Amino acid sequence: MKRIYGIIIAIGVCVLCVCTFFAFRSQRQNQNELNNLEKEAAPYQNEINNIYSELQSRKQKLGTSDNSNAGATLAFVPASADDIDTIKELMTDYDFTPTIIADCSIDTKELNSIIKKSQNNNYDILLSGMTFDDEVLASAIKVRNNLARDNYNLKDTFFLRHTYDTDEARKSLLDNDYSHLVCYNETFASGTASNGMLYISYSFIRSSNAFTNLINQAISTNTDAVMIFDFADMEDGTIDESTITGFLEELSSKIGEGSINSYTLSQAFESLENEETLSQIANEEYEQYKTEQESRIAELESKVHEIYGSRKK
């Protein structure tokens, strides 16, 4: 009986060994077959990976640029026409062309005097209002039309103060052929608004620390900003002429370093228009390239599926 059990056990061990051998050989064959399939599919899979990598690289480049667009547009809000003379004196030793922000909510006679003196000095003029309503808009349109008759280079731009910057106000401006906007933006951005208007951010300078931070912010965000001195702040003692000359000195230094540019208002919007156009072209080219490559990826993935599908046949 013991002999029979021994024979049975021996036979069982032999069967197990044979099964293990065939299982190992089958596993090895399967692995070799899989390795061969992976080797056959590798060129296609590598091309797919390279395409995805190139798409990611191109997408990242869409949002990057150098500091060539960082700029400062110097602007003043005069309280009277006499302030234009002060501005001219302050700018004597500096190669900057300031922008004069003309408040269309003030007395018409004073407004016209400010406009006239600004024209005589070839300063850019930016129309605005301490408030914004139909009366201010009508005054701005009248000034704009008069300047157009004089062939004065005036962008269809309006300076809309933060308090009055609403969708309704923007629509009113757009309906009256204003296509450019100087407005407040928390992220210090510039670009194209949802309604199609080009916009540049602004900030008032009310201390020495403010203009240092403002210049550095324009550099770090690589955008242009309208940097404003309001003569009302000089009248109440918030700033004085040394604040303005200190700003001009620091801005001159940064320009000399190549960190930032000085733009007139016209130049700032021309730069933005070029940037937006190039950005649109780049996005369109990327989308076309992406579509072409997605088609190629689908073709390559089909070949990979065919290779692995042949294993099941």
PDB file of C-alpha atoms in Angstrom:
ATOM      1  CA  MET A   1       0.000   0.000   0.000  1.00  0.00           C
ATOM      2  CA  LYS A   2       2.834   2.339   0.862  1.00  0.00           C
ATOM      3  CA  ARG A   3       4.396   1.527  -2.462  1.00  0.00           C
ATOM      4  CA  ILE A   4       1.209   2.506  -4.282  1.00  0.00           C
ATOM      5  CA  TYR A   5       1.029   5.831  -2.402  1.00  0.00           C
ATOM      6  CA  GLY A   6       4.657   6.477  -3.281  1.00  0.00           C
ATOM      7  CA  ILE A   7       3.956   5.819  -6.935  1.00  0.00           C
ATOM      8  CA  ILE A   8       0.932   8.145  -6.844  1.00  0.00           C
ATOM      9  CA  ILE A   9       2.947  10.907  -5.178  1.00  0.00           C
ATOM     10  CA  ALA A  10       5.761  10.483  -7.680  1.00  0.00           C
ATOM     11  CA  ILE A  11       3.330  10.667 -10.566  1.00  0.00           C
ATOM     12  CA  GLY A  12       1.757  13.807  -9.012  1.00  0.00           C
ATOM     13  CA  VAL A  13       5.157  15.448  -8.651  1.00  0.00           C
ATOM     14  CA  CYS A  14       5.987  14.619 -12.264  1.00  0.00           C
ATOM     15  CA  VAL A  15       2.668  16.039 -13.457  1.00  0.00           C
ATOM     16  CA  LEU A  16       3.254  19.195 -11.401  1.00  0.00           C
ATOM     17  CA  CYS A  17       6.744  19.588 -12.804  1.00  0.00           C
ATOM     18  CA  VAL A  18       5.496  19.090 -16.349  1.00  0.00           C
ATOM     19  CA  CYS A  19       2.682  21.615 -15.810  1.00  0.00           C
ATOM     20  CA  THR A  20       5.091  24.079 -14.261  1.00  0.00           C
ATOM     21  CA  PHE A  21       7.475  23.653 -17.175  1.00  0.00           C
ATOM     22  CA  PHE A  22       4.780  24.222 -19.770  1.00  0.00           C
ATOM     23  CA  ALA A  23       3.337  27.151 -17.798  1.00  0.00           C
ATOM     24  CA  PHE A  24       6.785  28.746 -17.566  1.00  0.00           C
ATOM     25  CA  ARG A  25       7.422  28.124 -21.252  1.00  0.00           C
ATOM     26  CA  SER A  26       4.013  29.591 -22.132  1.00  0.00           C
ATOM     27  CA  GLN A  27       4.662  32.626 -19.924  1.00  0.00           C
ATOM     28  CA  ARG A  28       8.060  33.082 -21.504  1.00  0.00           C
ATOM     29  CA  GLN A  29       6.578  32.783 -24.959  1.00  0.00           C
ATOM     30  CA  ASN A  30       3.907  35.335 -24.047  1.00  0.00           C
ATOM     31  CA  GLN A  31       6.524  37.709 -22.667  1.00  0.00           C
ATOM     32  CA  ASN A  32       8.700  37.308 -25.737  1.00  0.00           C
ATOM     33  CA  GLU A  33       5.668  37.946 -27.938  1.00  0.00           C
ATOM     34  CA  LEU A  34       4.759  41.019 -25.888  1.00  0.00           C
ATOM     35  CA  ASN A  35       8.340  42.298 -26.083  1.00  0.00           C
ATOM     36  CA  ASN A  36       8.290  41.853 -29.833  1.00  0.00           C
ATOM     37  CA  LEU A  37       4.970  43.711 -30.074  1.00  0.00           C
ATOM     38  CA  GLU A  38       6.297  46.548 -27.886  1.00  0.00           C
ATOM     39  CA  LYS A  39       9.405  46.727 -30.041  1.00  0.00           C
ATOM     40  CA  GLU A  40       7.260  46.893 -33.171  1.00  0.00           C
ATOM     41  CA  ALA A  41       4.996  49.555 -31.659  1.00  0.00           C
ATOM     42  CA  ALA A  42       7.841  51.604 -30.097  1.00  0.00           C
ATOM     43  CA  PRO A  43       8.504  53.920 -33.108  1.00  0.00           C
ATOM     44  CA  TYR A  44       4.828  54.860 -33.256  1.00  0.00           C
ATOM     45  CA  GLN A  45       4.539  55.318 -29.481  1.00  0.00           C
ATOM     46  CA  ASN A  46       7.713  57.429 -29.418  1.00  0.00           C
ATOM     47  CA  GLU A  47       6.348  59.677 -32.147  1.00  0.00           C
ATOM     48  CA  ILE A  48       3.090  60.077 -30.193  1.00  0.00           C
ATOM     49  CA  ASN A  49       5.032  61.063 -27.053  1.00  0.00           C
ATOM     50  CA  ASN A  50       7.156  63.534 -29.037  1.00  0.00           C
ATOM     51  CA  ILE A  51       4.055  65.152 -30.520  1.00  0.00           C
ATOM     52  CA  TYR A  52       2.474  65.598 -27.082  1.00  0.00           C
ATOM     53  CA  SER A  53       5.738  67.078 -25.780  1.00  0.00           C
ATOM     54  CA  GLU A  54       5.952  69.529 -28.692  1.00  0.00           C
ATOM     55  CA  LEU A  55       2.314  70.564 -28.234  1.00  0.00           C
ATOM     56  CA  GLN A  56       2.935  71.278 -24.556  1.00  0.00           C
ATOM     57  CA  SER A  57       6.076  73.266 -25.366  1.00  0.00           C
ATOM     58  CA  ARG A  58       4.316  75.389 -27.983  1.00  0.00           C
ATOM     59  CA  LYS A  59       1.362  76.028 -25.669  1.00  0.00           C
ATOM     60  CA  GLN A  60       3.678  77.258 -22.907  1.00  0.00           C
ATOM     61  CA  LYS A  61       5.462  79.599 -25.318  1.00  0.00           C
ATOM     62  CA  LEU A  62       2.151  81.294 -26.160  1.00  0.00           C
ATOM     63  CA  GLY A  63       2.102  82.874 -22.707  1.00  0.00           C
ATOM     64  CA  THR A  64       5.734  83.954 -22.513  1.00  0.00           C
ATOM     65  CA  SER A  65       7.524  87.041 -23.757  1.00  0.00           C
ATOM     66  CA  ASP A  66      10.536  89.159 -22.943  1.00  0.00           C
ATOM     67  CA  ASN A  67      10.535  92.547 -21.238  1.00  0.00           C
ATOM     68  CA  SER A  68      10.234  94.410 -24.545  1.00  0.00           C
ATOM     69  CA  ASN A  69       6.596  95.275 -23.741  1.00  0.00           C
ATOM     70  CA  ALA A  70       7.141  96.591 -20.210  1.00  0.00           C
ATOM     71  CA  GLY A  71       6.501 100.312 -20.322  1.00  0.00           C
ATOM     72  CA  ALA A  72       5.479 103.456 -18.526  1.00  0.00           C
ATOM     73  CA  THR A  73       3.187 106.102 -19.943  1.00  0.00           C
ATOM     74  CA  LEU A  74       3.552 109.300 -17.958  1.00  0.00           C
ATOM     75  CA  ALA A  75       0.326 111.286 -17.543  1.00  0.00           C
ATOM     76  CA  PHE A  76      -0.852 114.392 -15.712  1.00  0.00           C
ATOM     77  CA  VAL A  77      -4.277 115.617 -14.645  1.00  0.00           C
ATOM     78  CA  PRO A  78      -3.989 119.419 -14.708  1.00  0.00           C
ATOM     79  CA  ALA A  79      -6.342 121.459 -12.557  1.00  0.00           C
ATOM     80  CA  SER A  80      -5.988 124.446 -14.880  1.00  0.00           C
ATOM     81  CA  ALA A  81      -4.248 125.498 -18.095  1.00  0.00           C
ATOM     82  CA  ASP A  82      -1.455 127.074 -16.020  1.00  0.00           C
ATOM     83  CA  ASP A  83      -0.464 123.582 -14.884  1.00  0.00           C
ATOM     84  CA  ILE A  84       0.596 122.787 -18.455  1.00  0.00           C
ATOM     85  CA  ASP A  85       3.379 125.372 -18.043  1.00  0.00           C
ATOM     86  CA  THR A  86       4.506 123.635 -14.833  1.00  0.00           C
ATOM     87  CA  ILE A  87       4.500 120.283 -16.627  1.00  0.00           C
ATOM     88  CA  LYS A  88       6.619 121.735 -19.423  1.00  0.00           C
ATOM     89  CA  GLU A  89       9.170 123.033 -16.895  1.00  0.00           C
ATOM     90  CA  LEU A  90       9.304 119.690 -15.074  1.00  0.00           C
ATOM     91  CA  MET A  91       9.964 117.861 -18.365  1.00  0.00           C
ATOM     92  CA  THR A  92      12.797 120.188 -19.495  1.00  0.00           C
ATOM     93  CA  ASP A  93      15.639 117.824 -18.592  1.00  0.00           C
ATOM     94  CA  TYR A  94      13.863 114.610 -19.559  1.00  0.00           C
ATOM     95  CA  ASP A  95      13.143 112.991 -22.881  1.00  0.00           C
ATOM     96  CA  PHE A  96       9.542 112.049 -22.095  1.00  0.00           C
ATOM     97  CA  THR A  97       6.384 113.184 -23.843  1.00  0.00           C
ATOM     98  CA  PRO A  98       3.612 113.315 -21.241  1.00  0.00           C
ATOM     99  CA  THR A  99      -0.045 112.613 -21.789  1.00  0.00           C
ATOM    100  CA  ILE A 100      -2.490 115.265 -20.593  1.00  0.00           C
ATOM    101  CA  ILE A 101      -5.691 113.882 -19.067  1.00  0.00           C
ATOM    102  CA  ALA A 102      -8.403 116.399 -19.910  1.00  0.00           C
ATOM    103  CA  ASP A 103     -11.286 116.343 -17.454  1.00  0.00           C
ATOM    104  CA  CYS A 104     -14.427 116.865 -19.514  1.00  0.00           C
ATOM    105  CA  SER A 105     -16.502 117.536 -16.409  1.00  0.00           C
ATOM    106  CA  ILE A 106     -14.826 120.903 -15.696  1.00  0.00           C
ATOM    107  CA  ASP A 107     -15.781 124.326 -17.040  1.00  0.00           C
ATOM    108  CA  THR A 108     -15.773 124.315 -20.844  1.00  0.00           C
ATOM    109  CA  LYS A 109     -13.595 127.420 -21.124  1.00  0.00           C
ATOM    110  CA  GLU A 110     -10.922 125.958 -18.819  1.00  0.00           C
ATOM    111  CA  LEU A 111     -11.110 122.619 -20.609  1.00  0.00           C
ATOM    112  CA  ASN A 112     -10.558 124.275 -23.990  1.00  0.00           C
ATOM    113  CA  SER A 113      -7.556 126.188 -22.589  1.00  0.00           C
ATOM    114  CA  ILE A 114      -6.018 122.940 -21.332  1.00  0.00           C
ATOM    115  CA  ILE A 115      -6.622 121.295 -24.703  1.00  0.00           C
ATOM    116  CA  LYS A 116      -5.114 124.236 -26.591  1.00  0.00           C
ATOM    117  CA  LYS A 117      -1.940 124.388 -24.500  1.00  0.00           C
ATOM    118  CA  SER A 118      -1.530 120.610 -24.770  1.00  0.00           C
ATOM    119  CA  GLN A 119      -1.809 120.853 -28.540  1.00  0.00           C
ATOM    120  CA  ASN A 120       0.779 123.635 -28.659  1.00  0.00           C
ATOM    121  CA  ASN A 121       3.244 121.367 -26.836  1.00  0.00           C
ATOM    122  CA  ASN A 122       2.390 118.314 -28.970  1.00  0.00           C
ATOM    123  CA  TYR A 123       1.322 116.344 -25.912  1.00  0.00           C
ATOM    124  CA  ASP A 124      -0.962 113.333 -26.224  1.00  0.00           C
ATOM    125  CA  ILE A 125      -4.452 114.088 -24.926  1.00  0.00           C
ATOM    126  CA  LEU A 126      -6.569 111.587 -23.014  1.00  0.00           C
ATOM    127  CA  LEU A 127     -10.198 112.541 -22.420  1.00  0.00           C
ATOM    128  CA  SER A 128     -11.778 111.724 -19.089  1.00  0.00           C
ATOM    129  CA  GLY A 129     -14.148 112.917 -16.388  1.00  0.00           C
ATOM    130  CA  MET A 130     -14.166 113.030 -12.605  1.00  0.00           C
ATOM    131  CA  THR A 131     -17.547 111.354 -13.056  1.00  0.00           C
ATOM    132  CA  PHE A 132     -19.167 109.638 -16.017  1.00  0.00           C
ATOM    133  CA  ASP A 133     -22.602 110.462 -17.357  1.00  0.00           C
ATOM    134  CA  ASP A 134     -24.259 111.586 -20.594  1.00  0.00           C
ATOM    135  CA  GLU A 135     -23.089 115.164 -20.101  1.00  0.00           C
ATOM    136  CA  VAL A 136     -19.433 114.176 -19.658  1.00  0.00           C
ATOM    137  CA  LEU A 137     -19.630 111.846 -22.655  1.00  0.00           C
ATOM    138  CA  ALA A 138     -21.186 114.603 -24.800  1.00  0.00           C
ATOM    139  CA  SER A 139     -18.404 116.988 -23.798  1.00  0.00           C
ATOM    140  CA  ALA A 140     -15.750 114.375 -24.627  1.00  0.00           C
ATOM    141  CA  ILE A 141     -17.288 113.686 -28.031  1.00  0.00           C
ATOM    142  CA  LYS A 142     -17.347 117.410 -28.807  1.00  0.00           C
ATOM    143  CA  VAL A 143     -13.654 117.788 -27.875  1.00  0.00           C
ATOM    144  CA  ARG A 144     -12.766 114.695 -29.891  1.00  0.00           C
ATOM    145  CA  ASN A 145     -14.576 116.010 -32.971  1.00  0.00           C
ATOM    146  CA  ASN A 146     -12.869 119.388 -32.679  1.00  0.00           C
ATOM    147  CA  LEU A 147      -9.457 117.755 -32.430  1.00  0.00           C
ATOM    148  CA  ALA A 148     -10.228 115.553 -35.415  1.00  0.00           C
ATOM    149  CA  ARG A 149     -11.028 118.660 -37.474  1.00  0.00           C
ATOM    150  CA  ASP A 150      -7.606 120.018 -36.488  1.00  0.00           C
ATOM    151  CA  ASN A 151      -6.030 116.736 -37.686  1.00  0.00           C
ATOM    152  CA  TYR A 152      -4.707 116.183 -34.181  1.00  0.00           C
ATOM    153  CA  ASN A 153      -3.529 112.620 -33.505  1.00  0.00           C
ATOM    154  CA  LEU A 154      -6.012 111.551 -30.847  1.00  0.00           C
ATOM    155  CA  LYS A 155      -6.696 107.884 -30.258  1.00  0.00           C
ATOM    156  CA  ASP A 156     -10.349 107.002 -29.672  1.00  0.00           C
ATOM    157  CA  THR A 157      -9.427 106.513 -26.027  1.00  0.00           C
ATOM    158  CA  PHE A 158     -11.208 107.356 -22.809  1.00  0.00           C
ATOM    159  CA  PHE A 159      -9.896 107.296 -19.246  1.00  0.00           C
ATOM    160  CA  LEU A 160     -12.614 105.666 -17.152  1.00  0.00           C
ATOM    161  CA  ARG A 161     -12.086 105.987 -13.426  1.00  0.00           C
ATOM    162  CA  HIS A 162     -12.560 102.847 -11.358  1.00  0.00           C
ATOM    163  CA  THR A 163     -15.676 104.125  -9.544  1.00  0.00           C
ATOM    164  CA  TYR A 164     -17.530 104.657 -12.825  1.00  0.00           C
ATOM    165  CA  ASP A 165     -16.167 101.664 -14.739  1.00  0.00           C
ATOM    166  CA  THR A 166     -19.339  99.664 -15.412  1.00  0.00           C
ATOM    167  CA  ASP A 167     -20.583  97.536 -18.293  1.00  0.00           C
ATOM    168  CA  GLU A 168     -23.093 100.274 -19.083  1.00  0.00           C
ATOM    169  CA  ALA A 169     -20.375 102.951 -19.216  1.00  0.00           C
ATOM    170  CA  ARG A 170     -18.206 100.801 -21.480  1.00  0.00           C
ATOM    171  CA  LYS A 171     -21.151 100.126 -23.776  1.00  0.00           C
ATOM    172  CA  SER A 172     -21.855 103.871 -24.010  1.00  0.00           C
ATOM    173  CA  LEU A 173     -18.243 104.518 -24.972  1.00  0.00           C
ATOM    174  CA  LEU A 174     -18.237 101.689 -27.501  1.00  0.00           C
ATOM    175  CA  ASP A 175     -21.506 102.907 -29.017  1.00  0.00           C
ATOM    176  CA  ASN A 176     -19.844 106.294 -29.521  1.00  0.00           C
ATOM    177  CA  ASP A 177     -16.817 104.883 -31.356  1.00  0.00           C
ATOM    178  CA  TYR A 178     -14.398 104.667 -28.432  1.00  0.00           C
ATOM    179  CA  SER A 179     -12.283 101.586 -29.016  1.00  0.00           C
ATOM    180  CA  HIS A 180      -9.482 102.171 -26.470  1.00  0.00           C
ATOM    181  CA  LEU A 181      -9.786 102.376 -22.712  1.00  0.00           C
ATOM    182  CA  VAL A 182      -7.525 103.341 -19.820  1.00  0.00           C
ATOM    183  CA  CYS A 183      -9.025 101.652 -16.784  1.00  0.00           C
ATOM    184  CA  TYR A 184      -8.219 100.161 -13.397  1.00  0.00           C
ATOM    185  CA  ASN A 185      -7.227  96.514 -13.240  1.00  0.00           C
ATOM    186  CA  GLU A 186      -6.321  94.670 -10.033  1.00  0.00           C
ATOM    187  CA  THR A 187      -3.901  92.349 -11.821  1.00  0.00           C
ATOM    188  CA  PHE A 188      -2.258  95.258 -13.656  1.00  0.00           C
ATOM    189  CA  ALA A 189      -3.146  93.636 -16.962  1.00  0.00           C
ATOM    190  CA  SER A 190      -3.628  95.063 -20.426  1.00  0.00           C
ATOM    191  CA  GLY A 191      -5.196  93.464 -23.462  1.00  0.00           C
ATOM    192  CA  THR A 192      -8.552  93.084 -25.166  1.00  0.00           C
ATOM    193  CA  ALA A 193     -11.753  93.271 -23.115  1.00  0.00           C
ATOM    194  CA  SER A 194     -14.721  90.972 -23.716  1.00  0.00           C
ATOM    195  CA  ASN A 195     -16.444  93.730 -25.708  1.00  0.00           C
ATOM    196  CA  GLY A 196     -13.424  94.082 -28.008  1.00  0.00           C
ATOM    197  CA  MET A 197     -12.023  97.305 -26.512  1.00  0.00           C
ATOM    198  CA  LEU A 198      -8.263  97.488 -26.048  1.00  0.00           C
ATOM    199  CA  TYR A 199      -7.372  98.515 -22.512  1.00  0.00           C
ATOM    200  CA  ILE A 200      -4.331  99.578 -20.488  1.00  0.00           C
ATOM    201  CA  SER A 201      -4.237  99.825 -16.707  1.00  0.00           C
ATOM    202  CA  TYR A 202      -3.623 103.020 -14.777  1.00  0.00           C
ATOM    203  CA  SER A 203      -2.420 103.981 -11.320  1.00  0.00           C
ATOM    204  CA  PHE A 204      -2.162 107.313  -9.534  1.00  0.00           C
ATOM    205  CA  ILE A 205       1.179 108.163  -7.937  1.00  0.00           C
ATOM    206  CA  ARG A 206       0.745 109.693  -4.506  1.00  0.00           C
ATOM    207  CA  SER A 207       4.106 108.985  -2.831  1.00  0.00           C
ATOM    208  CA  SER A 208       7.748 108.170  -3.592  1.00  0.00           C
ATOM    209  CA  ASN A 209       7.239 104.570  -2.504  1.00  0.00           C
ATOM    210  CA  ALA A 210       4.249 104.322  -4.821  1.00  0.00           C
ATOM    211  CA  PHE A 211       6.193 105.161  -7.979  1.00  0.00           C
ATOM    212  CA  THR A 212       9.021 102.743  -7.105  1.00  0.00           C
ATOM    213  CA  ASN A 213       6.535  99.928  -6.596  1.00  0.00           C
ATOM    214  CA  LEU A 214       4.629 100.929  -9.708  1.00  0.00           C
ATOM    215  CA  ILE A 215       7.682 100.850 -11.965  1.00  0.00           C
ATOM    216  CA  ASN A 216       8.762  97.486 -10.532  1.00  0.00           C
ATOM    217  CA  GLN A 217       5.253  96.103 -10.996  1.00  0.00           C
ATOM    218  CA  ALA A 218       5.188  97.136 -14.654  1.00  0.00           C
ATOM    219  CA  ILE A 219       8.522  95.374 -15.146  1.00  0.00           C
ATOM    220  CA  SER A 220       7.485  92.195 -13.302  1.00  0.00           C
ATOM    221  CA  THR A 221       4.153  91.919 -15.151  1.00  0.00           C
ATOM    222  CA  ASN A 222       5.753  92.880 -18.472  1.00  0.00           C
ATOM    223  CA  THR A 223       2.981  95.320 -19.329  1.00  0.00           C
ATOM    224  CA  ASP A 224       2.533  99.019 -19.969  1.00  0.00           C
ATOM    225  CA  ALA A 225       0.842 101.144 -17.335  1.00  0.00           C
ATOM    226  CA  VAL A 226      -0.401 104.718 -17.395  1.00  0.00           C
ATOM    227  CA  MET A 227       1.263 106.344 -14.367  1.00  0.00           C
ATOM    228  CA  ILE A 228      -0.606 109.460 -13.310  1.00  0.00           C
ATOM    229  CA  PHE A 229       0.181 112.589 -11.310  1.00  0.00           C
ATOM    230  CA  ASP A 230      -2.886 114.616 -10.342  1.00  0.00           C
ATOM    231  CA  PHE A 231      -2.309 118.329  -9.701  1.00  0.00           C
ATOM    232  CA  ALA A 232      -5.124 118.203  -7.162  1.00  0.00           C
ATOM    233  CA  ASP A 233      -2.738 116.092  -5.045  1.00  0.00           C
ATOM    234  CA  MET A 234      -0.155 118.852  -5.307  1.00  0.00           C
ATOM    235  CA  GLU A 235      -2.651 121.452  -4.213  1.00  0.00           C
ATOM    236  CA  ASP A 236      -3.568 119.520  -1.062  1.00  0.00           C
ATOM    237  CA  GLY A 237       0.067 118.686  -0.256  1.00  0.00           C
ATOM    238  CA  THR A 238      -0.127 114.933  -0.913  1.00  0.00           C
ATOM    239  CA  ILE A 239       2.778 115.218  -3.378  1.00  0.00           C
ATOM    240  CA  ASP A 240       5.090 117.986  -4.539  1.00  0.00           C
ATOM    241  CA  GLU A 241       7.379 118.592  -7.488  1.00  0.00           C
ATOM    242  CA  SER A 242      10.161 116.535  -5.896  1.00  0.00           C
ATOM    243  CA  THR A 243       7.874 113.480  -6.059  1.00  0.00           C
ATOM    244  CA  ILE A 244       7.529 113.985  -9.802  1.00  0.00           C
ATOM    245  CA  THR A 245      11.245 114.615 -10.436  1.00  0.00           C
ATOM    246  CA  GLY A 246      12.100 111.604  -8.252  1.00  0.00           C
ATOM    247  CA  PHE A 247       9.868 109.470 -10.439  1.00  0.00           C
ATOM    248  CA  LEU A 248      11.428 110.864 -13.621  1.00  0.00           C
ATOM    249  CA  GLU A 249      14.936 110.117 -12.286  1.00  0.00           C
ATOM    250  CA  GLU A 250      14.062 106.527 -11.373  1.00  0.00           C
ATOM    251  CA  LEU A 251      12.231 105.904 -14.638  1.00  0.00           C
ATOM    252  CA  SER A 252      15.211 107.288 -16.599  1.00  0.00           C
ATOM    253  CA  SER A 253      17.494 104.929 -14.672  1.00  0.00           C
ATOM    254  CA  LYS A 254      15.325 101.879 -15.407  1.00  0.00           C
ATOM    255  CA  ILE A 255      15.120 102.828 -19.085  1.00  0.00           C
ATOM    256  CA  GLY A 256      18.920 103.107 -19.158  1.00  0.00           C
ATOM    257  CA  GLU A 257      19.144  99.588 -17.710  1.00  0.00           C
ATOM    258  CA  GLY A 258      16.833  98.328 -20.450  1.00  0.00           C
ATOM    259  CA  SER A 259      14.264  97.143 -17.896  1.00  0.00           C
ATOM    260  CA  ILE A 260      11.384  99.268 -19.152  1.00  0.00           C
ATOM    261  CA  ASN A 261      10.377 101.545 -22.011  1.00  0.00           C
ATOM    262  CA  SER A 262       8.851 105.005 -21.988  1.00  0.00           C
ATOM    263  CA  TYR A 263       5.771 105.201 -24.197  1.00  0.00           C
ATOM    264  CA  THR A 264       3.489 108.000 -25.191  1.00  0.00           C
ATOM    265  CA  LEU A 265      -0.167 106.994 -24.983  1.00  0.00           C
ATOM    266  CA  SER A 266      -0.277 106.496 -28.748  1.00  0.00           C
ATOM    267  CA  GLN A 267       2.836 104.318 -28.667  1.00  0.00           C
ATOM    268  CA  ALA A 268       1.486 102.288 -25.755  1.00  0.00           C
ATOM    269  CA  PHE A 269      -1.671 101.372 -27.645  1.00  0.00           C
ATOM    270  CA  GLU A 270       0.249 100.732 -30.878  1.00  0.00           C
ATOM    271  CA  SER A 271       2.502  98.345 -28.942  1.00  0.00           C
ATOM    272  CA  LEU A 272      -0.549  96.649 -27.421  1.00  0.00           C
ATOM    273  CA  GLU A 273      -2.253  96.359 -30.809  1.00  0.00           C
ATOM    274  CA  ASN A 274       0.860  94.722 -32.278  1.00  0.00           C
ATOM    275  CA  GLU A 275       1.139  92.388 -29.305  1.00  0.00           C
ATOM    276  CA  GLU A 276      -2.520  91.392 -29.519  1.00  0.00           C
ATOM    277  CA  THR A 277      -2.243  90.816 -33.271  1.00  0.00           C
ATOM    278  CA  LEU A 278       0.863  88.660 -32.876  1.00  0.00           C
ATOM    279  CA  SER A 279      -0.788  86.775 -30.026  1.00  0.00           C
ATOM    280  CA  GLN A 280      -3.856  86.097 -32.156  1.00  0.00           C
ATOM    281  CA  ILE A 281      -1.694  84.888 -35.048  1.00  0.00           C
ATOM    282  CA  ALA A 282       0.321  82.666 -32.702  1.00  0.00           C
ATOM    283  CA  ASN A 283      -2.859  81.172 -31.218  1.00  0.00           C
ATOM    284  CA  GLU A 284      -4.332  80.521 -34.647  1.00  0.00           C
ATOM    285  CA  GLU A 285      -1.104  78.866 -35.802  1.00  0.00           C
ATOM    286  CA  TYR A 286      -0.991  76.758 -32.644  1.00  0.00           C
ATOM    287  CA  GLU A 287      -4.615  75.618 -33.072  1.00  0.00           C
ATOM    288  CA  GLN A 288      -3.951  74.688 -36.707  1.00  0.00           C
ATOM    289  CA  TYR A 289      -0.802  72.779 -35.713  1.00  0.00           C
ATOM    290  CA  LYS A 290      -2.695  71.087 -32.859  1.00  0.00           C
ATOM    291  CA  THR A 291      -5.456  69.931 -35.221  1.00  0.00           C
ATOM    292  CA  GLU A 292      -2.912  68.525 -37.673  1.00  0.00           C
ATOM    293  CA  GLN A 293      -1.008  66.725 -34.927  1.00  0.00           C
ATOM    294  CA  GLU A 294      -4.158  65.315 -33.314  1.00  0.00           C
ATOM    295  CA  SER A 295      -4.962  63.754 -36.674  1.00  0.00           C
ATOM    296  CA  ARG A 296      -1.458  62.278 -36.794  1.00  0.00           C
ATOM    297  CA  ILE A 297      -1.804  60.975 -33.219  1.00  0.00           C
ATOM    298  CA  ALA A 298      -5.056  59.213 -34.139  1.00  0.00           C
ATOM    299  CA  GLU A 299      -3.312  57.615 -37.122  1.00  0.00           C
ATOM    300  CA  LEU A 300      -0.382  56.440 -34.972  1.00  0.00           C
ATOM    301  CA  GLU A 301      -2.634  55.133 -32.191  1.00  0.00           C
ATOM    302  CA  SER A 302      -4.574  53.148 -34.798  1.00  0.00           C
ATOM    303  CA  LYS A 303      -1.330  51.468 -35.883  1.00  0.00           C
ATOM    304  CA  VAL A 304      -0.422  50.698 -32.263  1.00  0.00           C
ATOM    305  CA  HIS A 305      -3.858  49.132 -31.695  1.00  0.00           C
ATOM    306  CA  GLU A 306      -3.432  47.069 -34.847  1.00  0.00           C
ATOM    307  CA  ILE A 307      -0.104  45.723 -33.602  1.00  0.00           C
ATOM    308  CA  TYR A 308      -1.432  44.679 -30.204  1.00  0.00           C
ATOM    309  CA  GLY A 309      -4.717  43.508 -31.737  1.00  0.00           C
ATOM    310  CA  SER A 310      -2.827  40.993 -33.925  1.00  0.00           C
ATOM    311  CA  ARG A 311      -1.894  39.127 -30.732  1.00  0.00           C
ATOM    312  CA  LYS A 312      -5.538  38.151 -30.184  1.00  0.00           C
ATOM    313  CA  LYS A 313      -5.928  36.676 -33.676  1.00  0.00           C
TER     314      LYS A 313
END
